[in-house]
PDB file of C-alpha atoms in Angstrom:
ATOM      1  CA  MET A   1     223.197  30.846  -3.808  1.00 35.00           C
ATOM      2  CA  PRO A   2     223.035  35.052  -4.351  1.00 35.00           C
ATOM      3  CA  ASN A   3     220.138  36.991  -2.266  1.00 35.00           C
ATOM      4  CA  GLU A   4     219.154  33.693  -0.717  1.00 37.00           C
ATOM      5  CA  ALA A   5     219.297  32.625   2.961  1.00 38.00           C
ATOM      6  CA  MET A   6     219.267  29.225   4.410  1.00 36.00           C
ATOM      7  CA  LEU A   7     216.474  28.698   6.785  1.00 38.00           C
ATOM      8  CA  SER A   8     216.047  25.776   9.160  1.00 38.00           C
ATOM      9  CA  THR A   9     212.321  24.303   9.254  1.00 39.00           C
ATOM     10  CA  ARG A  10     209.898  21.107   9.615  1.00 38.00           C
ATOM     11  CA  ASP A  11     208.675  19.889   5.994  1.00 35.00           C
ATOM     12  CA  SER A  12     205.904  18.761   8.187  1.00 35.00           C
ATOM     13  CA  TRP A  13     204.567  20.526  10.993  1.00 38.00           C
ATOM     14  CA  ALA A  14     204.302  17.679  13.839  1.00 38.00           C
ATOM     15  CA  TYR A  15     203.864  18.503  17.168  1.00 38.00           C
ATOM     16  CA  PRO A  16     204.467  16.633  20.223  1.00 41.00           C
ATOM     17  CA  ALA A  17     201.871  14.146  21.385  1.00 40.00           C
ATOM     18  CA  ALA A  18     201.164  16.424  24.524  1.00 42.00           C
ATOM     19  CA  ASN A  19     199.045  19.540  23.342  1.00 45.00           C
ATOM     20  CA  THR A  20     201.572  22.272  24.593  1.00 46.00           C
ATOM     21  CA  LEU A  21     205.117  22.967  23.658  1.00 48.00           C
ATOM     22  CA  ASP A  22     207.813  23.556  26.320  1.00 49.00           C
ATOM     23  CA  GLU A  23     210.911  25.677  25.019  1.00 48.00           C
ATOM     24  CA  GLY A  24     212.766  22.679  23.950  1.00 49.00           C
ATOM     25  CA  GLY A  25     209.294  21.681  21.784  1.00 50.00           C
ATOM     26  CA  LEU A  26     209.121  25.056  20.316  1.00 49.00           C
ATOM     27  CA  ARG A  27     212.506  25.056  19.267  1.00 47.00           C
ATOM     28  CA  ASN A  28     211.930  21.663  17.609  1.00 48.00           C
ATOM     29  CA  VAL A  29     208.811  23.296  15.879  1.00 47.00           C
ATOM     30  CA  LEU A  30     210.521  26.181  14.718  1.00 49.00           C
ATOM     31  CA  PHE A  31     213.976  24.673  13.826  1.00 47.00           C
ATOM     32  CA  SER A  32     214.670  21.623  11.895  1.00 46.00           C
ATOM     33  CA  ARG A  33     217.460  19.006  10.697  1.00 46.00           C
ATOM     34  CA  GLU A  34     216.249  19.967   7.262  1.00 50.00           C
ATOM     35  CA  GLN A  35     217.158  23.306   5.193  1.00 53.00           C
ATOM     36  CA  ILE A  36     215.517  24.766   2.196  1.00 56.00           C
ATOM     37  CA  TYR A  37     216.209  28.147   0.408  1.00 59.00           C
ATOM     38  CA  VAL A  38     214.150  31.017   0.949  1.00 57.00           C
ATOM     39  CA  SER A  39     214.532  34.392  -0.208  1.00 66.00           C
ATOM     40  CA  SER A  40     216.412  37.150   1.853  1.00 68.00           C
ATOM     41  CA  LYS A  41     213.372  39.436   2.333  1.00 68.00           C
ATOM     42  CA  TYR A  42     211.183  36.638   3.459  1.00 73.00           C
ATOM     43  CA  SER A  43     213.913  35.430   5.505  1.00 75.00           C
ATOM     44  CA  LEU A  44     214.400  38.402   7.670  1.00 79.00           C
ATOM     45  CA  VAL A  45     210.429  38.054   8.228  1.00 80.00           C
ATOM     46  CA  MET A  46     210.571  34.629   9.518  1.00 81.00           C
ATOM     47  CA  LYS A  47     213.277  35.254  11.643  1.00 82.00           C
ATOM     48  CA  GLU A  48     211.812  38.790  12.993  1.00 84.00           C
ATOM     49  CA  TRP A  49     208.674  35.890  13.639  1.00 85.00           C
ATOM     50  CA  GLN A  50     210.813  33.606  15.614  1.00 82.00           C
ATOM     51  CA  LYS A  51     212.032  36.326  17.559  1.00 85.00           C
ATOM     52  CA  ALA A  52     208.143  37.177  18.431  1.00 85.00           C
ATOM     53  CA  VAL A  53     207.217  33.634  18.982  1.00 83.00           C
ATOM     54  CA  TYR A  54     210.267  33.506  21.666  1.00 80.00           C
ATOM     55  CA  ARG A  55     209.328  36.578  23.429  1.00 82.00           C
ATOM     56  CA  HIS A  56     205.808  35.838  23.573  1.00 80.00           C
ATOM     57  CA  ALA A  57     206.258  32.059  24.601  1.00 76.00           C
ATOM     58  CA  GLY A  58     209.311  33.187  27.292  1.00 71.00           C
ATOM     59  CA  SER A  59     209.993  30.152  29.675  1.00 59.00           C
ATOM     60  CA  SER A  60     206.083  28.947  29.437  1.00 66.00           C
ATOM     61  CA  SER A  61     204.960  26.432  27.401  1.00 66.00           C
ATOM     62  CA  LEU A  62     202.748  27.092  24.376  1.00 67.00           C
ATOM     63  CA  GLY A  63     199.533  25.544  22.951  1.00 76.00           C
ATOM     64  CA  LYS A  64     200.015  24.516  19.551  1.00 76.00           C
ATOM     65  CA  VAL A  65     196.662  26.662  18.997  1.00 80.00           C
ATOM     66  CA  GLN A  66     198.052  29.388  20.966  1.00 83.00           C
ATOM     67  CA  LEU A  67     201.128  29.111  18.469  1.00 82.00           C
ATOM     68  CA  ILE A  68     198.961  29.364  15.470  1.00 83.00           C
ATOM     69  CA  LYS A  69     196.604  32.461  16.815  1.00 86.00           C
ATOM     70  CA  PHE A  70     199.588  33.880  18.194  1.00 86.00           C
ATOM     71  CA  SER A  71     201.239  33.857  14.568  1.00 86.00           C
ATOM     72  CA  ARG A  72     198.540  34.361  12.464  1.00 87.00           C
ATOM     73  CA  ASP A  73     197.610  37.906  14.807  1.00 90.00           C
ATOM     74  CA  TRP A  74     201.501  38.382  14.115  1.00 88.00           C
ATOM     75  CA  PHE A  75     201.273  38.269  10.396  1.00 88.00           C
ATOM     76  CA  GLN A  76     198.331  40.302   9.913  1.00 90.00           C
ATOM     77  CA  THR A  77     199.634  42.898  12.157  1.00 90.00           C
ATOM     78  CA  GLN A  78     202.909  43.029   9.768  1.00 87.00           C
ATOM     79  CA  VAL A  79     200.649  42.688   6.567  1.00 88.00           C
ATOM     80  CA  GLN A  80     198.954  45.657   8.004  1.00 91.00           C
ATOM     81  CA  ASP A  81     202.011  47.676   9.107  1.00 88.00           C
ATOM     82  CA  LEU A  82     203.203  47.506   5.646  1.00 86.00           C
ATOM     83  CA  LYS A  83     200.213  48.420   3.950  1.00 88.00           C
ATOM     84  CA  GLU A  84     200.124  51.431   6.128  1.00 88.00           C
ATOM     85  CA  ARG A  85     203.741  52.417   5.313  1.00 84.00           C
ATOM     86  CA  LEU A  86     203.174  51.424   1.238  1.00 80.00           C
ATOM     87  CA  GLU A  87     200.279  53.889   1.852  1.00 83.00           C
ATOM     88  CA  ARG A  88     202.451  56.843   3.599  1.00 78.00           C
ATOM     89  CA  GLU A  89     204.994  56.079   0.934  1.00 72.00           C
ATOM     90  CA  GLU A  90     202.440  56.690  -1.933  1.00 75.00           C
ATOM     91  CA  ALA A  91     201.145  60.093  -0.328  1.00 71.00           C
ATOM     92  CA  TRP A  92     204.516  61.195   0.079  1.00 65.00           C
ATOM     93  CA  ARG A  93     205.251  60.609  -3.500  1.00 66.00           C
ATOM     94  CA  LYS A  94     202.562  61.947  -4.732  1.00 65.00           C
ATOM     95  CA  GLU A  95     203.036  64.941  -2.535  1.00 61.00           C
ATOM     96  CA  TRP A  96     206.300  65.381  -3.262  1.00 58.00           C
ATOM     97  CA  THR A  97     206.268  64.471  -7.335  1.00 62.00           C
ATOM     98  CA  GLY A  98     203.706  67.375  -8.058  1.00 67.00           C
ATOM     99  CA  ARG A  99     203.194  70.692  -7.555  1.00 76.00           C
ATOM    100  CA  LYS A 100     204.691  70.699  -4.349  1.00 79.00           C
ATOM    101  CA  LEU A 101     208.013  69.640  -5.687  1.00 81.00           C
ATOM    102  CA  MET A 102     208.377  72.427  -8.175  1.00 82.00           C
ATOM    103  CA  VAL A 103     207.038  75.014  -5.207  1.00 83.00           C
ATOM    104  CA  LYS A 104     210.304  73.012  -3.313  1.00 86.00           C
ATOM    105  CA  GLU A 105     212.674  73.494  -6.260  1.00 85.00           C
ATOM    106  CA  LEU A 106     211.369  77.421  -6.650  1.00 84.00           C
ATOM    107  CA  PHE A 107     212.276  77.666  -2.692  1.00 89.00           C
ATOM    108  CA  ASP A 108     215.104  76.310  -3.193  1.00 90.00           C
ATOM    109  CA  ARG A 109     216.359  78.670  -5.960  1.00 89.00           C
ATOM    110  CA  PHE A 110     215.314  81.791  -3.385  1.00 89.00           C
ATOM    111  CA  ASP A 111     217.293  80.084  -0.341  1.00 91.00           C
ATOM    112  CA  GLN A 112     220.779  81.132  -1.800  1.00 89.00           C
ATOM    113  CA  ASN A 113     222.763  79.842   1.146  1.00 91.00           C
ATOM    114  CA  GLY A 114     220.474  76.501   1.675  1.00 89.00           C
ATOM    115  CA  ASN A 115     219.864  77.413   5.282  1.00 92.00           C
ATOM    116  CA  GLY A 116     215.843  76.647   5.100  1.00 91.00           C
ATOM    117  CA  VAL A 117     214.619  79.996   5.272  1.00 92.00           C
ATOM    118  CA  VAL A 118     214.603  82.586   2.421  1.00 93.00           C
ATOM    119  CA  THR A 119     215.665  86.620   3.858  1.00 93.00           C
ATOM    120  CA  PHE A 120     214.410  89.407   2.104  1.00 91.00           C
ATOM    121  CA  ASP A 121     218.002  89.978   0.353  1.00 91.00           C
ATOM    122  CA  GLU A 122     217.778  86.862  -0.881  1.00 91.00           C
ATOM    123  CA  LEU A 123     213.968  87.070  -2.280  1.00 88.00           C
ATOM    124  CA  SER A 124     215.255  90.578  -3.607  1.00 86.00           C
ATOM    125  CA  CYS A 125     217.969  88.911  -5.535  1.00 87.00           C
ATOM    126  CA  VAL A 126     216.192  86.500  -7.018  1.00 85.00           C
ATOM    127  CA  LEU A 127     213.183  88.452  -7.717  1.00 82.00           C
ATOM    128  CA  ALA A 128     215.358  90.546 -10.152  1.00 81.00           C
ATOM    129  CA  GLU A 129     215.860  87.470 -12.612  1.00 81.00           C
ATOM    130  CA  PHE A 130     212.162  86.920 -12.789  1.00 78.00           C
ATOM    131  CA  PRO A 131     209.995  89.663 -15.266  1.00 68.00           C
ATOM    132  CA  HIS A 132     207.215  88.900 -13.279  1.00 73.00           C
ATOM    133  CA  PHE A 133     206.560  86.603 -10.234  1.00 76.00           C
ATOM    134  CA  PHE A 134     202.939  86.349  -9.800  1.00 72.00           C
ATOM    135  CA  GLY A 135     202.612  90.054 -10.510  1.00 72.00           C
ATOM    136  CA  PHE A 136     205.491  91.277  -8.694  1.00 74.00           C
ATOM    137  CA  SER A 137     208.524  92.721 -10.182  1.00 69.00           C
ATOM    138  CA  VAL A 138     211.496  94.575  -9.208  1.00 63.00           C
ATOM    139  CA  ASN A 139     212.298  95.469 -12.605  1.00 63.00           C
ATOM    140  CA  GLY A 140     209.332  97.737 -13.457  1.00 56.00           C
ATOM    141  CA  PHE A 141     206.622  96.828 -15.721  1.00 52.00           C
ATOM    142  CA  GLU A 142     205.920  97.531 -19.334  1.00 53.00           C
ATOM    143  CA  HIS A 143     202.586  98.254 -21.365  1.00 50.00           C
ATOM    144  CA  VAL A 144     200.870  99.281 -18.459  1.00 51.00           C
ATOM    145  CA  GLY A 145     199.034 102.811 -17.754  1.00 52.00           C
ATOM    146  CA  GLU A 146     200.248 105.289 -16.046  1.00 55.00           C
ATOM    147  CA  TRP A 147     198.407 104.569 -12.801  1.00 52.00           C
ATOM    148  CA  ILE A 148     200.422 101.501 -12.351  1.00 59.00           C
ATOM    149  CA  LYS A 149     203.382 103.962 -11.357  1.00 58.00           C
ATOM    150  CA  GLU A 150     201.869 105.271  -8.647  1.00 58.00           C
ATOM    151  CA  GLU A 151     201.247 101.875  -6.989  1.00 58.00           C
ATOM    152  CA  VAL A 152     205.104 100.940  -7.946  1.00 58.00           C
ATOM    153  CA  ASP A 153     205.739 104.118  -6.514  1.00 51.00           C
ATOM    154  CA  GLN A 154     204.156 103.059  -3.157  1.00 57.00           C
ATOM    155  CA  GLY A 155     205.525  99.285  -3.233  1.00 55.00           C
ATOM    156  CA  ARG A 156     203.082  97.489  -3.742  1.00 63.00           C
ATOM    157  CA  LEU A 157     204.219  95.255  -6.507  1.00 70.00           C
ATOM    158  CA  GLY A 158     207.889  95.179  -5.655  1.00 74.00           C
ATOM    159  CA  ALA A 159     209.869  93.070  -3.005  1.00 80.00           C
ATOM    160  CA  GLU A 160     208.586  94.379  -0.007  1.00 84.00           C
ATOM    161  CA  ALA A 161     205.188  93.512  -0.566  1.00 82.00           C
ATOM    162  CA  LEU A 162     205.892  90.094  -1.651  1.00 83.00           C
ATOM    163  CA  PHE A 163     208.088  89.681   1.059  1.00 88.00           C
ATOM    164  CA  GLU A 164     205.076  90.688   3.430  1.00 88.00           C
ATOM    165  CA  LYS A 165     202.831  88.117   1.657  1.00 86.00           C
ATOM    166  CA  LEU A 166     205.210  85.489   2.106  1.00 90.00           C
ATOM    167  CA  ASP A 167     206.534  86.084   5.835  1.00 90.00           C
ATOM    168  CA  LYS A 168     203.196  85.449   7.301  1.00 87.00           C
ATOM    169  CA  ASP A 169     204.563  85.074  10.737  1.00 89.00           C
ATOM    170  CA  GLY A 170     206.839  88.421  10.974  1.00 89.00           C
ATOM    171  CA  SER A 171     209.403  86.701  11.962  1.00 91.00           C
ATOM    172  CA  GLY A 172     211.673  87.838   9.119  1.00 91.00           C
ATOM    173  CA  ASP A 173     212.606  84.883   7.340  1.00 92.00           C
ATOM    174  CA  VAL A 174     210.195  82.813   5.236  1.00 93.00           C
ATOM    175  CA  THR A 175     210.269  79.189   5.762  1.00 93.00           C
ATOM    176  CA  PHE A 176     209.228  76.634   3.300  1.00 89.00           C
ATOM    177  CA  GLU A 177     205.789  75.686   5.013  1.00 90.00           C
ATOM    178  CA  GLU A 178     204.997  79.598   4.539  1.00 91.00           C
ATOM    179  CA  PHE A 179     206.265  79.561   0.800  1.00 88.00           C
ATOM    180  CA  TRP A 180     204.259  76.234   0.096  1.00 86.00           C
ATOM    181  CA  GLU A 181     201.261  77.909   1.900  1.00 86.00           C
ATOM    182  CA  VAL A 182     201.111  81.022  -0.255  1.00 86.00           C
ATOM    183  CA  VAL A 183     202.640  79.940  -3.408  1.00 84.00           C
ATOM    184  CA  GLY A 184     201.021  77.207  -3.779  1.00 80.00           C
ATOM    185  CA  GLU A 185     197.696  78.356  -3.045  1.00 81.00           C
ATOM    186  CA  TRP A 186     198.226  81.161  -5.761  1.00 82.00           C
ATOM    187  CA  MET A 187     199.014  78.335  -8.401  1.00 77.00           C
ATOM    188  CA  ASP A 188     195.850  76.804  -7.526  1.00 73.00           C
ATOM    189  CA  SER A 189     193.976  80.368  -7.863  1.00 69.00           C
ATOM    190  CA  GLY A 190     196.097  81.701 -10.781  1.00 71.00           C
ATOM    191  CA  PHE A 191     196.612  85.093  -8.293  1.00 75.00           C
ATOM    192  CA  ASP A 192     198.630  87.770 -10.358  1.00 71.00           C
ATOM    193  CA  ALA A 193     199.500  90.748  -7.997  1.00 66.00           C
ATOM    194  CA  LEU A 194     199.136  93.133 -10.793  1.00 68.00           C
ATOM    195  CA  GLU A 195     195.814  91.852 -11.971  1.00 71.00           C
ATOM    196  CA  GLU A 196     194.845  91.805  -8.568  1.00 72.00           C
ATOM    197  CA  LEU A 197     195.672  95.609  -8.576  1.00 68.00           C
ATOM    198  CA  LYS A 198     193.621  96.397 -11.780  1.00 73.00           C
ATOM    199  CA  GLN A 199     190.500  94.640 -10.678  1.00 77.00           C
ATOM    200  CA  LYS A 200     190.659  96.732  -7.565  1.00 77.00           C
ATOM    201  CA  ARG A 201     191.310 100.093  -9.713  1.00 74.00           C
ATOM    202  CA  LYS A 202     188.296  98.873 -11.597  1.00 80.00           C
ATOM    203  CA  GLU A 203     186.329  98.359  -8.537  1.00 84.00           C
ATOM    204  CA  ARG A 204     187.676 101.674  -6.940  1.00 82.00           C
ATOM    205  CA  LEU A 205     186.669 103.211 -10.257  1.00 81.00           C
ATOM    206  CA  ARG A 206     183.230 101.898 -10.134  1.00 89.00           C
ATOM    207  CA  GLU A 207     182.814 102.853  -6.720  1.00 91.00           C
ATOM    208  CA  MET A 208     183.600 106.431  -7.567  1.00 90.00           C
ATOM    209  CA  GLU A 209     181.039 106.556 -10.511  1.00 91.00           C
ATOM    210  CA  LEU A 210     178.603 104.803  -7.986  1.00 92.00           C
ATOM    211  CA  LEU A 211     179.461 107.854  -5.666  1.00 92.00           C
ATOM    212  CA  LYS A 212     178.950 110.516  -8.506  1.00 92.00           C
ATOM    213  CA  ALA A 213     175.674 109.081  -9.318  1.00 91.00           C
ATOM    214  CA  GLU A 214     174.560 109.286  -5.764  1.00 93.00           C
ATOM    215  CA  ARG A 215     175.860 112.466  -5.200  1.00 93.00           C
ATOM    216  CA  LYS A 216     174.041 113.518  -8.625  1.00 93.00           C
ATOM    217  CA  ALA A 217     171.079 111.575  -7.762  1.00 93.00           C
ATOM    218  CA  LYS A 218     171.199 113.746  -4.186  1.00 94.00           C
ATOM    219  CA  GLU A 219     171.822 117.057  -5.844  1.00 94.00           C
ATOM    220  CA  GLU A 220     168.794 116.202  -8.340  1.00 94.00           C
ATOM    221  CA  ARG A 221     166.457 115.546  -5.177  1.00 94.00           C
ATOM    222  CA  GLU A 222     167.470 118.181  -2.986  1.00 94.00           C
ATOM    223  CA  ARG A 223     166.897 120.451  -6.357  1.00 94.00           C
ATOM    224  CA  VAL A 224     163.328 118.992  -6.484  1.00 94.00           C
ATOM    225  CA  GLU A 225     162.890 119.076  -2.673  1.00 95.00           C
ATOM    226  CA  ALA A 226     164.209 123.116  -2.895  1.00 94.00           C
ATOM    227  CA  GLU A 227     161.452 123.341  -5.889  1.00 94.00           C
ATOM    228  CA  ALA A 228     158.917 121.850  -3.990  1.00 94.00           C
ATOM    229  CA  ARG A 229     159.810 124.257  -0.750  1.00 94.00           C
ATOM    230  CA  ALA A 230     159.775 127.483  -2.849  1.00 94.00           C
ATOM    231  CA  ARG A 231     156.567 126.455  -4.728  1.00 94.00           C
ATOM    232  CA  ALA A 232     155.079 125.758  -1.205  1.00 93.00           C
ATOM    233  CA  ALA A 233     156.398 128.726  -0.007  1.00 93.00           C
ATOM    234  CA  GLN A 234     155.060 130.950  -2.985  1.00 94.00           C
ATOM    235  CA  GLU A 235     151.696 129.423  -2.723  1.00 94.00           C
ATOM    236  CA  ALA A 236     151.246 129.992   0.749  1.00 93.00           C
ATOM    237  CA  ALA A 237     152.216 133.941   0.125  1.00 93.00           C
ATOM    238  CA  ASP A 238     149.752 134.133  -2.859  1.00 93.00           C
ATOM    239  CA  ALA A 239     147.673 132.403  -0.480  1.00 93.00           C
ATOM    240  CA  ALA A 240     148.150 135.131   2.068  1.00 93.00           C
ATOM    241  CA  ARG A 241     147.775 138.148  -0.334  1.00 93.00           C
ATOM    242  CA  ARG A 242     144.564 136.819  -1.502  1.00 93.00           C
ATOM    243  CA  ARG A 243     143.141 136.724   2.333  1.00 94.00           C
ATOM    244  CA  ARG A 244     144.688 140.036   2.868  1.00 93.00           C
ATOM    245  CA  GLU A 245     143.091 141.612  -0.256  1.00 93.00           C
ATOM    246  CA  GLU A 246     140.063 139.971   0.411  1.00 93.00           C
ATOM    247  CA  ALA A 247     139.926 141.470   3.943  1.00 92.00           C
ATOM    248  CA  GLU A 248     140.925 144.730   2.516  1.00 92.00           C
ATOM    249  CA  ALA A 249     138.172 144.488  -0.265  1.00 91.00           C
ATOM    250  CA  ALA A 250     135.507 143.489   2.804  1.00 91.00           C
ATOM    251  CA  ALA A 251     136.509 146.418   5.075  1.00 91.00           C
ATOM    252  CA  ALA A 252     136.689 148.818   2.006  1.00 91.00           C
ATOM    253  CA  ALA A 253     133.329 147.629   1.193  1.00 91.00           C
ATOM    254  CA  SER A 254     131.859 147.883   4.644  1.00 91.00           C
ATOM    255  CA  LYS A 255     133.299 151.193   5.160  1.00 91.00           C
ATOM    256  CA  LYS A 256     131.131 152.264   2.000  1.00 91.00           C
ATOM    257  CA  ARG A 257     128.069 150.842   3.346  1.00 92.00           C
ATOM    258  CA  GLU A 258     128.662 152.400   6.639  1.00 91.00           C
ATOM    259  CA  GLN A 259     129.655 155.580   4.458  1.00 92.00           C
ATOM    260  CA  GLU A 260     126.429 155.180   2.288  1.00 91.00           C
ATOM    261  CA  ALA A 261     124.338 154.897   5.408  1.00 89.00           C
ATOM    262  CA  ALA A 262     125.459 158.020   7.124  1.00 89.00           C
ATOM    263  CA  ASP A 263     124.706 160.018   3.709  1.00 88.00           C
ATOM    264  CA  GLU A 264     121.360 158.585   3.695  1.00 90.00           C
ATOM    265  CA  ALA A 265     120.763 159.159   7.132  1.00 89.00           C
ATOM    266  CA  LYS A 266     122.069 162.965   6.464  1.00 90.00           C
ATOM    267  CA  ARG A 267     119.392 163.134   3.716  1.00 89.00           C
ATOM    268  CA  LYS A 268     116.585 162.307   5.568  1.00 88.00           C
ATOM    269  CA  ALA A 269     117.578 164.180   8.364  1.00 87.00           C
ATOM    270  CA  GLU A 270     118.127 167.374   6.120  1.00 88.00           C
ATOM    271  CA  GLU A 271     114.860 166.253   4.528  1.00 87.00           C
ATOM    272  CA  ARG A 272     112.867 166.580   7.535  1.00 86.00           C
ATOM    273  CA  ALA A 273     114.183 170.107   8.599  1.00 84.00           C
ATOM    274  CA  ARG A 274     112.865 171.429   5.262  1.00 85.00           C
ATOM    275  CA  MET A 275     109.960 169.767   5.630  1.00 85.00           C
ATOM    276  CA  MET A 276     109.241 171.281   9.469  1.00 85.00           C
ATOM    277  CA  ALA A 277     110.557 174.431   8.370  1.00 81.00           C
ATOM    278  CA  ALA A 278     107.525 174.555   5.370  1.00 80.00           C
ATOM    279  CA  VAL A 279     105.197 173.993   8.070  1.00 80.00           C
ATOM    280  CA  LYS A 280     105.946 176.476  10.404  1.00 76.00           C
ATOM    281  CA  GLN A 281     105.910 179.038   7.594  1.00 68.00           C
TER     282      GLN A 281
END
């Protein structure tokens, strides 16, 4: 019968009267005169179980309870191993049938000689086939501002910049793991080198505007402070001038009073002299 295997077994698990099985008794339990058809995949499992029982029992006698416990534990281990293997296969299938498979196919396209790594020459050659690879290009860009020419001239969007990002360890070759780490992240985040440069340019322009506004505000503060200092200096000069004028006025008034007093004294002296002259006559 195709895909079927013959496996000897007992039609009933009749044990010897004794509660233990020696090597001969164990063989009688594992094999019998009767034969049934068992699927090939289960036949392989049963044969492995038989071998495990023999290895476990060795030359010593094996109690039927021990045989049942060992068989139970053995089959549980087989089921757990099978479950873990299926989980690993399912994880592998999910990993390699989704985005990672797409990235691997893309990596293989760059890896022209199939040696498992991508060199700079291979990257440059294949990149020429892409008009736009995550914002990188070796053919230039259309419908962009004049500002981008400076970026292109400095190699920020060419093969050199792309290779530098992919070759994370700086070895000069890009492995698949490096390629997957970078490109997979770009696919998740929607990375675009051109858009990144545009955003950086906007940030630079915004920073320049902020600096310009800060400089203007500083100049305004300095102008206001200079005017305040000038007003304070003028006020101080005016106050000093007023104090000087007041002092001069006070000095003039004092001198005038002194002159008036001297004139009055002189007049009185002249008057006394006339009176005495009149008396003498």
